[in-house]
Short mmCIF file of C-alpha atoms in Angstrom, two decimals:
data_model
loop_
_atom_site.label_atom_id
_atom_site.label_comp_id
_atom_site.label_asym_id
_atom_site.label_seq_id
_atom_site.Cartn_x
_atom_site.Cartn_y
_atom_site.Cartn_z
CA MET A 10 -0.08 -40.16 1.32
CA LYS A 11 -0.42 -43.10 3.70
CA ASP A 12 2.93 -44.13 4.78
CA TYR A 13 5.77 -41.40 4.18
CA ARG A 14 8.88 -43.73 5.71
CA PRO A 15 9.68 -44.93 2.30
CA VAL A 16 10.31 -40.85 1.27
CA VAL A 17 12.36 -40.38 4.23
CA LEU A 18 15.63 -41.68 3.25
CA PRO A 19 15.61 -40.23 -0.36
CA VAL A 20 14.63 -36.78 0.98
CA THR A 21 17.39 -36.77 3.81
CA LEU A 22 20.16 -37.89 1.26
CA LEU A 23 19.03 -35.22 -1.04
CA CYS A 24 18.88 -32.46 1.83
CA MET A 25 22.79 -33.81 2.75
CA VAL A 26 23.91 -33.82 -0.96
CA GLY A 27 22.22 -30.13 -1.10
CA ALA A 28 23.93 -28.83 2.18
CA LEU A 29 27.36 -30.32 0.96
CA TRP A 30 26.90 -28.63 -2.40
CA THR A 31 26.23 -25.35 -1.36
CA PHE A 32 28.35 -25.19 1.38
CA PRO A 33 32.07 -27.22 0.36
CA ASP A 34 33.61 -26.11 3.64
CA ALA A 35 33.16 -24.71 6.78
CA ALA A 36 34.78 -20.96 5.47
CA ASN A 37 31.68 -20.68 2.80
CA MET A 38 29.07 -21.59 5.79
CA GLN A 39 30.67 -19.18 7.93
CA THR A 40 30.46 -16.30 5.69
CA TYR A 41 26.74 -16.91 4.56
CA LEU A 42 25.78 -17.16 8.30
CA THR A 43 27.65 -14.02 9.16
CA TYR A 44 26.66 -11.32 5.72
CA THR A 45 23.95 -13.41 3.51
CA PHE A 46 21.35 -15.13 6.11
CA PRO A 47 21.33 -12.26 8.53
CA PRO A 48 19.07 -10.28 6.36
CA ASN A 49 17.19 -12.90 4.52
CA ALA A 50 16.01 -14.48 7.86
CA MET A 51 14.60 -10.83 8.55
CA LEU A 52 12.86 -10.67 5.44
CA PHE A 53 11.14 -13.75 5.36
CA GLN A 54 10.94 -14.62 8.82
CA VAL A 55 9.58 -10.89 10.05
CA GLY A 56 8.70 -9.09 6.57
CA VAL A 57 6.83 -11.74 4.99
CA PRO A 58 4.49 -12.40 7.78
CA THR A 59 3.89 -8.88 8.54
CA LEU A 60 2.76 -8.05 4.93
CA LEU A 61 0.52 -10.68 4.87
CA TYR A 62 -0.80 -9.65 8.26
CA ALA A 63 -1.16 -6.10 6.70
CA VAL A 64 -3.04 -6.95 3.79
CA ASP A 65 -5.24 -9.27 5.82
CA TRP A 66 -5.97 -6.38 8.06
CA ILE A 67 -7.11 -4.05 5.37
CA ARG A 68 -8.94 -6.44 3.50
CA GLU A 69 -10.92 -6.87 6.96
CA LYS A 70 -11.21 -3.22 7.32
CA ARG A 71 -12.78 -2.59 3.83
CA GLY A 72 -15.09 -5.80 3.77
CA LYS A 73 -17.07 -4.36 7.43
CA PRO A 74 -19.64 -1.29 6.65
CA ALA A 75 -18.55 1.88 8.44
#
């Protein structure tokens, strides 16, 4: 893509609409941040990278002659 500027405004508006649709009020957002976000964050920010690193480490070990 040579020029990204025409895409910025529509994507921004879609993000805002999605956020308002997902969290219509502050209480729903607070509930999400308290109960749902921490397990998801641990899974996707720690679990998935660790799993990928483990797979890479195992593949590297198998590829080298002992």
